[in-house]
PDB file of C-alpha atoms in Angstrom:
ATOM      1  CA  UNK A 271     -45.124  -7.533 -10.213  1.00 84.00           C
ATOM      2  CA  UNK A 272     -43.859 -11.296 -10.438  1.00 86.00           C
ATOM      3  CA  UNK A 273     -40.402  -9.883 -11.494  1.00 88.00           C
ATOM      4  CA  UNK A 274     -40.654  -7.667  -8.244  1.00 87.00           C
ATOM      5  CA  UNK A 275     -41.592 -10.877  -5.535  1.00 88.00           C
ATOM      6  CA  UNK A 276     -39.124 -13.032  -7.526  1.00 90.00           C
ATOM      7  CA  UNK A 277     -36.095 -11.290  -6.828  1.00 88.00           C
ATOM      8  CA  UNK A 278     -37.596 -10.667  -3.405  1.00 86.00           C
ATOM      9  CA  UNK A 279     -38.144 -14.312  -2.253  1.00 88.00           C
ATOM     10  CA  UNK A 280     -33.683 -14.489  -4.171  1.00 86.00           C
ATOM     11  CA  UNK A 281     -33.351 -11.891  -1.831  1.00 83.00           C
ATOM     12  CA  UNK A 282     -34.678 -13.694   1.275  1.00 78.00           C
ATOM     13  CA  UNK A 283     -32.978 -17.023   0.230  1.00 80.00           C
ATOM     14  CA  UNK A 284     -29.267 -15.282  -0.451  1.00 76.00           C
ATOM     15  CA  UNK A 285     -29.915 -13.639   3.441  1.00 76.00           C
ATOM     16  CA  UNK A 286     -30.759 -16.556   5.052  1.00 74.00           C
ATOM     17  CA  UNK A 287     -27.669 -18.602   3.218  1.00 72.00           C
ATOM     18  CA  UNK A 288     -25.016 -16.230   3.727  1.00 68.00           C
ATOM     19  CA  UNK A 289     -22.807 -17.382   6.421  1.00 60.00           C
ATOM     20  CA  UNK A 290     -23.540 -15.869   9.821  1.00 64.00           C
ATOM     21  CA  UNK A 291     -21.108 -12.652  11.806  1.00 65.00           C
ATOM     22  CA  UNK A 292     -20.492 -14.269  14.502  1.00 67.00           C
ATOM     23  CA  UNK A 293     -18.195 -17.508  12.997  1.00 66.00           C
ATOM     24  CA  UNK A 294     -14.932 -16.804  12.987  1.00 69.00           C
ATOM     25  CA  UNK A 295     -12.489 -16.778  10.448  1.00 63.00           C
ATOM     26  CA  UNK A 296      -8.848 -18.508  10.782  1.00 67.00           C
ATOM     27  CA  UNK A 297      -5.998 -16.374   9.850  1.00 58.00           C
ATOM     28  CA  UNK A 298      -3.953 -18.412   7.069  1.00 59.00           C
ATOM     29  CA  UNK A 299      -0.361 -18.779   7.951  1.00 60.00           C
ATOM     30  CA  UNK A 300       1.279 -16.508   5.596  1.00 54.00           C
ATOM     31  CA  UNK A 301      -1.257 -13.437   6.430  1.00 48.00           C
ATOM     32  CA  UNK A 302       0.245 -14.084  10.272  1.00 46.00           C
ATOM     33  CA  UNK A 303       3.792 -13.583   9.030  1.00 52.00           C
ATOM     34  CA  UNK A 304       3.024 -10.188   6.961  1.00 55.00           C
ATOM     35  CA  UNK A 305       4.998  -7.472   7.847  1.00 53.00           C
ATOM     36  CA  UNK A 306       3.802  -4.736   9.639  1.00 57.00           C
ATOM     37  CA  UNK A 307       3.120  -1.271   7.744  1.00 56.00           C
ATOM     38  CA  UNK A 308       5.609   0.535   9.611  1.00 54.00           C
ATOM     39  CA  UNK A 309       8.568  -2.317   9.194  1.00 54.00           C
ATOM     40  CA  UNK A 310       7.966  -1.958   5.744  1.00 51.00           C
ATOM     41  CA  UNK A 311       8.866   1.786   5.934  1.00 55.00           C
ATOM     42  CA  UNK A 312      11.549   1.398   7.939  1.00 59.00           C
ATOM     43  CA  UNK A 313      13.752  -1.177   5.922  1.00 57.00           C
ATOM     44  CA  UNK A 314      15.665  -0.924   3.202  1.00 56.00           C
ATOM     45  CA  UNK A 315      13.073  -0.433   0.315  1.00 58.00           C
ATOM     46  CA  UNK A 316      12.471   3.506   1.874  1.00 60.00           C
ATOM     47  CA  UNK A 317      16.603   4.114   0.953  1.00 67.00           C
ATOM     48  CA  UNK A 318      16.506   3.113  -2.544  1.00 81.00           C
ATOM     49  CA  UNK A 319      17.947   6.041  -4.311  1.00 86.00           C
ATOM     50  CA  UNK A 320      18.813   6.073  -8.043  1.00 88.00           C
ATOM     51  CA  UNK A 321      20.628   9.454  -9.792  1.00 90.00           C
ATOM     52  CA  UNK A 322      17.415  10.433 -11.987  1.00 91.00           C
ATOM     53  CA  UNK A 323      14.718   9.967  -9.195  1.00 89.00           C
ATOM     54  CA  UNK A 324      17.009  12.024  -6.641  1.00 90.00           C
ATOM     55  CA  UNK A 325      17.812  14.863  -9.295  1.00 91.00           C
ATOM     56  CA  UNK A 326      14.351  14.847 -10.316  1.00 91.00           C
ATOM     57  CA  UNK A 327      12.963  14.892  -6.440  1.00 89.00           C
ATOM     58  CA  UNK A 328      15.411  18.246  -5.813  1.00 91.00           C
ATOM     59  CA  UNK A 329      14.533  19.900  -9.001  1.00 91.00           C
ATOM     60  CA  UNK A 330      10.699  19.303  -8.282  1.00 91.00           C
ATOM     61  CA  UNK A 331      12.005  20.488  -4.466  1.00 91.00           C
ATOM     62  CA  UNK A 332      13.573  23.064  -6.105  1.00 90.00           C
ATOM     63  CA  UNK A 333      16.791  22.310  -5.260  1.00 90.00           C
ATOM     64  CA  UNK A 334      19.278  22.898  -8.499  1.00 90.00           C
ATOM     65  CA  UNK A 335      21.220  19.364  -7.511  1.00 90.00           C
ATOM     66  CA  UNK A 336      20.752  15.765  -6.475  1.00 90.00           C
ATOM     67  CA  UNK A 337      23.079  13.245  -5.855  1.00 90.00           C
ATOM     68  CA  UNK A 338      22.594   9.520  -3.530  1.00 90.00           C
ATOM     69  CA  UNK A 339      25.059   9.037  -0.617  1.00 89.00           C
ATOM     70  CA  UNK A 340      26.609   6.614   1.079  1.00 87.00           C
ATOM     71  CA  UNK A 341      23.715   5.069   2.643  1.00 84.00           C
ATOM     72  CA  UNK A 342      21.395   5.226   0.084  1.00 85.00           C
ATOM     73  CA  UNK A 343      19.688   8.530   1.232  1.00 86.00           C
ATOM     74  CA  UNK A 344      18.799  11.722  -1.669  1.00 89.00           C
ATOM     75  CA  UNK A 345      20.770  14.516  -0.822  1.00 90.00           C
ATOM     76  CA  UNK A 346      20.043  17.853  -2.408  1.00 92.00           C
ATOM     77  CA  UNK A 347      22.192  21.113  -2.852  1.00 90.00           C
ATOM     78  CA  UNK A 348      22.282  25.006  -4.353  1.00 85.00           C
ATOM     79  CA  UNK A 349      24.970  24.410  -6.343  1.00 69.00           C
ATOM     80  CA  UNK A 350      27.257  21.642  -7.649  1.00 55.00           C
ATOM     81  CA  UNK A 351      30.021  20.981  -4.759  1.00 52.00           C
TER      82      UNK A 351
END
């Protein structure tokens, strides 16, 4: 029973210390400079293409062939042309 109103009268004292809702936080610098999610999809890390992770992305497509273009994009065909 002490155990029990010990960590009770913790429990109060942790509540009433913890730092109220309504203060507000300021945004550090760097966090206000992120990137958005959808600028980071549309730059240039989304056309990184290498030979094995295209041919394996067609074959698990199942596409028989994968080759990288010109502009970085995964291009998959039937047959070897």
């Amino acid at each position: 029973m002490k155990v029990l109103a010990i960590a009770l009268i913790a429990a109060l004292v942790c509540i009433t210390q913890a730092s109220p809702i309504g203060e507000e936080v300021e945004v550090p610098e760097l966090a206000a400079d992120a990137m958005q999610p959808m600028e980071l999809l549309n730059g240039a890390r989304q056309r990184i293409c290498t030979p094995v992770m295209c041919q394996n992305l067609c074959r698990s497509l199942g596409w028989r062939y994968g080759s990288c273009n010109a502009q970085r994009f995964c291009v998959c065909r039937r047959k070897n042309s």
